[in-house]
Coordinates of C-alpha atoms and ligand atoms in Angstrom, one line a residue:
X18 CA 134.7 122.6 105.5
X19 CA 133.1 120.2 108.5
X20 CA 131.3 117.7 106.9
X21 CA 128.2 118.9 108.4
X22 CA 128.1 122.6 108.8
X23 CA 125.1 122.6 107.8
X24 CA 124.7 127.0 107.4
X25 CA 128.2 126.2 105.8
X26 CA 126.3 124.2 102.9
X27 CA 123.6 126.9 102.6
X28 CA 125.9 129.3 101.6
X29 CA 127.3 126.9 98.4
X30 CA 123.7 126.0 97.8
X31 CA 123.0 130.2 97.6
X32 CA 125.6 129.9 94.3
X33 CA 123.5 127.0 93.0
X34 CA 120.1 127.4 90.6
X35 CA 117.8 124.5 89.9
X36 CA 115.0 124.9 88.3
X37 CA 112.0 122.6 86.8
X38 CA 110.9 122.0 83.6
X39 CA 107.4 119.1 82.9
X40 CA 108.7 115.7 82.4
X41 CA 112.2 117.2 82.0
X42 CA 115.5 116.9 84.2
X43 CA 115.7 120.0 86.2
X44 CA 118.1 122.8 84.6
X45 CA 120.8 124.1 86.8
X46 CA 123.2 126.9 87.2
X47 CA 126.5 126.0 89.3
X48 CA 128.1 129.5 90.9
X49 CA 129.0 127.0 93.5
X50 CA 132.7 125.1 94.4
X51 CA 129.8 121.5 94.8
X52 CA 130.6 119.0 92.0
X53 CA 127.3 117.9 90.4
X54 CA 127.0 114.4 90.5
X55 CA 123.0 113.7 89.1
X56 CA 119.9 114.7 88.3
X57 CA 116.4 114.2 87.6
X58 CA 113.2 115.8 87.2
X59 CA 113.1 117.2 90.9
X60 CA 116.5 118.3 92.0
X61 CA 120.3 118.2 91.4
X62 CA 122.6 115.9 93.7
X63 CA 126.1 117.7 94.8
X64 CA 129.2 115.6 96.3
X65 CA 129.8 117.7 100.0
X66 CA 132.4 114.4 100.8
X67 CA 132.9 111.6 100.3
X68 CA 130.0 110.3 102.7
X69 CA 127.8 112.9 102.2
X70 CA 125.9 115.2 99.2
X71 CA 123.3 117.4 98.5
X72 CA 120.1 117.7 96.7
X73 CA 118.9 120.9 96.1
X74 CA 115.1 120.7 94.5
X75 CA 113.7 123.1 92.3
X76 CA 110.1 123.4 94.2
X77 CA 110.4 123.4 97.9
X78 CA 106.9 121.6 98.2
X79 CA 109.2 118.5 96.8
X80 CA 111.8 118.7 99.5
X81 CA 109.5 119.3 101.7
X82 CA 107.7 116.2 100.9
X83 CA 111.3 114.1 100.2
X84 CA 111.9 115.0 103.6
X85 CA 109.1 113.8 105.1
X86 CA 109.4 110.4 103.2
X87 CA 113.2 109.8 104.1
X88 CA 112.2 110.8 107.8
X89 CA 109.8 108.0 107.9
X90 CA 112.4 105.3 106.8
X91 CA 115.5 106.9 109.2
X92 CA 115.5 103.5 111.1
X93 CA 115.8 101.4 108.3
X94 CA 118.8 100.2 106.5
X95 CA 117.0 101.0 103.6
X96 CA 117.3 105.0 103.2
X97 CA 120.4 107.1 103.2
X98 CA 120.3 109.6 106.6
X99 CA 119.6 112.5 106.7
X100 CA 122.3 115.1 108.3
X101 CA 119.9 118.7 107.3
X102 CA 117.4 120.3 105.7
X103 CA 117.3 123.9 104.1
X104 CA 114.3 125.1 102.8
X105 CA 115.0 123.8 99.0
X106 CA 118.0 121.4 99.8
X107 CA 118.6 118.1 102.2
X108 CA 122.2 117.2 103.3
X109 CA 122.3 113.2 103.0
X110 CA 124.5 110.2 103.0
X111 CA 125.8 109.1 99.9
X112 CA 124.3 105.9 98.3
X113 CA 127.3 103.8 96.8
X114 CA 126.7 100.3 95.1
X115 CA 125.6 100.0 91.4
X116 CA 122.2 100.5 90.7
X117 CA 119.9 97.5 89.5
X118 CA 119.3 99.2 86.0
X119 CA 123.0 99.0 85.6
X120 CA 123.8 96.0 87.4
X121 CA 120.8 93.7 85.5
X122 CA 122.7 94.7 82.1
X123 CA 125.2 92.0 82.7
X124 CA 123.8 90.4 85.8
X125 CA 121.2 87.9 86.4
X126 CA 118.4 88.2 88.0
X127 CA 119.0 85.5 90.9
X128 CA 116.1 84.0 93.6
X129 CA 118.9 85.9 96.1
X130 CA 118.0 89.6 94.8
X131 CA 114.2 88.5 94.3
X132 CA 114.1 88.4 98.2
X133 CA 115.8 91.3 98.8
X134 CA 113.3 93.2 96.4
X135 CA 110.4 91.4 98.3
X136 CA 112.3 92.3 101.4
X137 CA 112.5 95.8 100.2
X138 CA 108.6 96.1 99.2
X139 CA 108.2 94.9 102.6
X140 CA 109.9 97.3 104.2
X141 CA 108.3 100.1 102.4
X142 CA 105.1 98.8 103.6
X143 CA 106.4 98.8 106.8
X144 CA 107.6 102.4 106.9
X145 CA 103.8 103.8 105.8
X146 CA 104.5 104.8 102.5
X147 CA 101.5 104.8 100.4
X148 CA 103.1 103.9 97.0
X149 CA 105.4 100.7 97.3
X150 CA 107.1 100.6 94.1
X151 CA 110.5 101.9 92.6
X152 CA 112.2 102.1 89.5
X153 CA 115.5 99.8 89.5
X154 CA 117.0 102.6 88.1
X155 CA 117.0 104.1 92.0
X156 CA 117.8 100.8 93.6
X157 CA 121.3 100.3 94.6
X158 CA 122.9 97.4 95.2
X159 CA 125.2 97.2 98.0
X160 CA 128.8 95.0 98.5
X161 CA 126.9 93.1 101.0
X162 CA 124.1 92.1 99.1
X163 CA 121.7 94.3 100.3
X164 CA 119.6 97.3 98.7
X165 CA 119.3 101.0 99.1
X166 CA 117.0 103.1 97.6
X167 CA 117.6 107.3 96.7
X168 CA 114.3 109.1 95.5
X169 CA 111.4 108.4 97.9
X170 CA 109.6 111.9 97.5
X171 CA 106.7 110.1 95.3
X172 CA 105.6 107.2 98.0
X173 CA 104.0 109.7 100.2
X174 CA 101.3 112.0 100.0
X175 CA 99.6 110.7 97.3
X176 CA 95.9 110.4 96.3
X177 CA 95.9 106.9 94.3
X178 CA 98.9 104.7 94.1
X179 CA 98.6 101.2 92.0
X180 CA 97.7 98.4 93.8
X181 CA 100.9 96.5 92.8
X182 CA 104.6 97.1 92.0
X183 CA 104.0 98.3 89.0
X184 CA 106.7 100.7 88.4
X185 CA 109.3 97.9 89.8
X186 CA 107.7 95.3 87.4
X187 CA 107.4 97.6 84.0
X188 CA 111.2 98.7 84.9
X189 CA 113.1 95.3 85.1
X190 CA 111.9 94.5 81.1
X191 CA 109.4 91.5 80.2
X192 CA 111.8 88.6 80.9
X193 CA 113.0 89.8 84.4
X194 CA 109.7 90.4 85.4
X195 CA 108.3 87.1 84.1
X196 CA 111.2 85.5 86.4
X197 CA 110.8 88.0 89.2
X198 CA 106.8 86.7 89.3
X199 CA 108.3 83.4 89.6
X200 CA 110.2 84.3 92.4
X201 CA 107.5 85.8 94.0
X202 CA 105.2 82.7 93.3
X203 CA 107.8 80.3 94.6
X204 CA 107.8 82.8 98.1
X205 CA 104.0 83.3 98.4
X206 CA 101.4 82.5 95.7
X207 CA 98.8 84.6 97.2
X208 CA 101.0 87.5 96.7
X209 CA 101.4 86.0 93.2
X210 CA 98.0 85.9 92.0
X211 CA 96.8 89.3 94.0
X212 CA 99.5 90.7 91.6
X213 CA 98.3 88.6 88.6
X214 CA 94.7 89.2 89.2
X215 CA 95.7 93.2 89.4
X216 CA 97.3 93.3 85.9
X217 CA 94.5 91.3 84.5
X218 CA 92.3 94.0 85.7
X219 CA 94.6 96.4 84.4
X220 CA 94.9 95.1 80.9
X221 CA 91.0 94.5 80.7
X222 CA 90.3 98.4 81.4
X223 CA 92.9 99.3 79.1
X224 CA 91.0 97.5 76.2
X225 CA 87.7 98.8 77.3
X226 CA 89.1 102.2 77.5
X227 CA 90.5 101.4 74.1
X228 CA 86.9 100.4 72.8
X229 CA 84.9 103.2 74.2
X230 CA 87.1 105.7 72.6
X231 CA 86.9 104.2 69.2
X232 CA 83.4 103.3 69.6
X233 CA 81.6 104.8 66.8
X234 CA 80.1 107.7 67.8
X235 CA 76.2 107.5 68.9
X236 CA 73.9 109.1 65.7
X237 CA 72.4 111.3 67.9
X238 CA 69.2 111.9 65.5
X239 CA 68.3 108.6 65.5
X240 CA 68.8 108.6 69.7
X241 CA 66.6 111.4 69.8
X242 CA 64.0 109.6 67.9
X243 CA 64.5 106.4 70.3
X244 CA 63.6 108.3 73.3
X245 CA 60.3 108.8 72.5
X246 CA 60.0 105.6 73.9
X247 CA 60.7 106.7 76.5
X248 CA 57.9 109.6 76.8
X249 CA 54.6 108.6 78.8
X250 CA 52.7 112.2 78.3
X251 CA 51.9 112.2 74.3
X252 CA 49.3 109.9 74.7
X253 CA 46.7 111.3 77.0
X254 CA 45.9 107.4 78.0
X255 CA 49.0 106.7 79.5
X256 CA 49.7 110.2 80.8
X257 CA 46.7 109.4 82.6
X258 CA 47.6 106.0 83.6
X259 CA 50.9 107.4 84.6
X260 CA 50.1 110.0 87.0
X261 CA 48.1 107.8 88.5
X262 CA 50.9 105.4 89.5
X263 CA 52.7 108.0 90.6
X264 CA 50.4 109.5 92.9
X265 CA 49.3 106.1 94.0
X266 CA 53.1 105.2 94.6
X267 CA 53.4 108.1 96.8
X268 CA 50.4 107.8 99.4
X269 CA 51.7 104.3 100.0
X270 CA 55.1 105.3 100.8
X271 CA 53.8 108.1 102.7
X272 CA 51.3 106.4 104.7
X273 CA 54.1 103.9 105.4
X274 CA 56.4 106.5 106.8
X275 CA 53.3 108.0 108.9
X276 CA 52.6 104.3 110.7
X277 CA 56.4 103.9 111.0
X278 CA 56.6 107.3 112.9
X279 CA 53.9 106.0 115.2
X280 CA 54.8 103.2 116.1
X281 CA 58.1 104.8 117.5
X282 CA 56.3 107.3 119.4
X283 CA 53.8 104.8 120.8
X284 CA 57.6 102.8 121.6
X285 CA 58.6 105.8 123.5
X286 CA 56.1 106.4 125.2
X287 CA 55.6 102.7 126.4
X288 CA 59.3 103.4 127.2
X289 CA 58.8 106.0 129.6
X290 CA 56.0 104.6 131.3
X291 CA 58.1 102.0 132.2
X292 CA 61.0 104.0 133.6
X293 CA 58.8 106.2 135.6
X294 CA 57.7 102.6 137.8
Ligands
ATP319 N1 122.1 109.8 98.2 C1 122.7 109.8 97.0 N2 123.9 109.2 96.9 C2 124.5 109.1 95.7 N3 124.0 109.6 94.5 C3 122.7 110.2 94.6 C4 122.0 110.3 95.8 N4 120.8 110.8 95.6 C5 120.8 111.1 94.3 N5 121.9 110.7 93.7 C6 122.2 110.8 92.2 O1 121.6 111.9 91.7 C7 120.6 111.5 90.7 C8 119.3 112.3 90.8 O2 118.8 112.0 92.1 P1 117.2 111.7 92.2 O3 116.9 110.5 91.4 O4 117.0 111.6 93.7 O5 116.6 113.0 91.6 P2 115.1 113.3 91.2 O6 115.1 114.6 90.5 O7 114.2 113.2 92.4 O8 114.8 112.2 90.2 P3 113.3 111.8 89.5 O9 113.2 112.6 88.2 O10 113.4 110.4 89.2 O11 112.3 112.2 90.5 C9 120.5 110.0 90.9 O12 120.1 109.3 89.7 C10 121.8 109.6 91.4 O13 122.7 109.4 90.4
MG320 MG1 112.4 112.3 92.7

């Protein structure tokens, strides 16, 4: 088979059934000759060659939107290419390397690979996507020294993204991320502290969340009997007293409206004069 006969490709993907499940990897049915090589929540990865593969997705709105994302990034070193799209598969380059979850088991975490994340944060930026952030998990480490990232369908077209790196951060563990923050503080502290401030924030509406749930719940008898200190019309007095500061509050903000409007028109017509001379 041509590497990328793309109608070729179709025609093993036809054999192949992916489908999703919530916050479950996707369950697939291989009729196909494609050897499986991963998969997540959104689609199954097949090996074509030995430079190329094939996700298939189980929603097409996903590849649809993966393949808007890698589009984006095509002129970075950053993506894998693209070769074709089917509607609910996309031919790309393989990604080789080991991936930063794997790689951090036994490796350290040097200033070196820092950059290159900040690099690759950068980039991101860069490219337009709206959520900056990635799981090491789908960062790949290449012989080089630089990154590659698979799974970009999540940084675009998206209603609310966090502010920071969060996913990134939460993925390489408490001590990595304490020394990864370091890194970052050595580079740039404003970046530092705009990252600090942001988890401060975070943590601070997380206990208040925390403490309005387990607030004890309002006795709403006795708030009933509160408002009625809140009531003006039981006593006839300050009903009384009350309707007239309401009515009074209303000529004066009408009268001011009415003088406002005048003095406009007497503007224009001032105006006017003027323009005819
Ligand atoms: N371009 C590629 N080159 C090599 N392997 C890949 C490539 N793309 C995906 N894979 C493999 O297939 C697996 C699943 O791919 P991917 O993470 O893109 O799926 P997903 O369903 O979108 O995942 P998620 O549930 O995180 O959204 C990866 O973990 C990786 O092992
Ligand atoms: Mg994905």
């Amino acid at each position: 088979m041509s590497a990328l006969d793309c109608k070729e490709i179709e025609r093993h993907v036809k054999k192949i059934k992916v489908k999703n499940y919530e916050d479950e990897d996707v369950f697939v049915v291989n009729n196909s000759a494609l050897e499986m090589i991963g998969k997540g929540r959104q689609g199954a990865v097949f090996l074509i060659t030995d430079d190329i593969c094939v996700k298939v997705y189980g929603d097409v709105d996903d590849c649809e939107r993966e393949h808007y994302a890698m589009s984006l990034g095509q002129h970075t070193s950053l993506l894998p290419k693209i070769y074709c799209k089917g509607n609910n598969f996309l031919v790309m380059e393989m990604v080789y390397g080991v991936d930063l979850r794997e790689y951090m088991q036994s490796q350290p975490l040097t200033e070196e690979l820092s950059h290159e994340l900040i690099k690759m944060l950068i980039t991101f930026k860069e490219i337009g996507y709206e959520r900056i952030d990635h799981h090491k998990r789908q960062i790949y480490l290449q012989n080089d020294g630089s990154l590659k990232v698979i799974d970009v369908g999540r940084t675009v077209w998206r209603n609310r993204t966090y502010p920071y790196p969060r996913k990134l951060l939460q993925s390489l563990g408490v001590d990595y991320r304490n020394l990864f923050i370091e890194h970052v503080k050595k580079i740039d502290s404003d970046l530092y502290e705009e990252w600090e401030y942001y988890m401060r924030m975070e943590e601070i509406s997380k206990r208040l969340y925390g403490v309005l749930v387990n607030k004890e719940k309002v006795d709403t008898k006795q708030l009933k009997q509160e408002t009625n200190k809140l009531l003006t019309t039981k006593d006839p007095d300050m009903h009384y007293k009350s309707l007239e500061n309401l009515v009074s509050k209303v000529v004066k903000e009408q009268s001011k409206r009415e003088k406002e409007k005048q003095e406009k028109r007497k503007k224009g017509k001032s105006k006017k004069k003027k323009d005819k001379k």
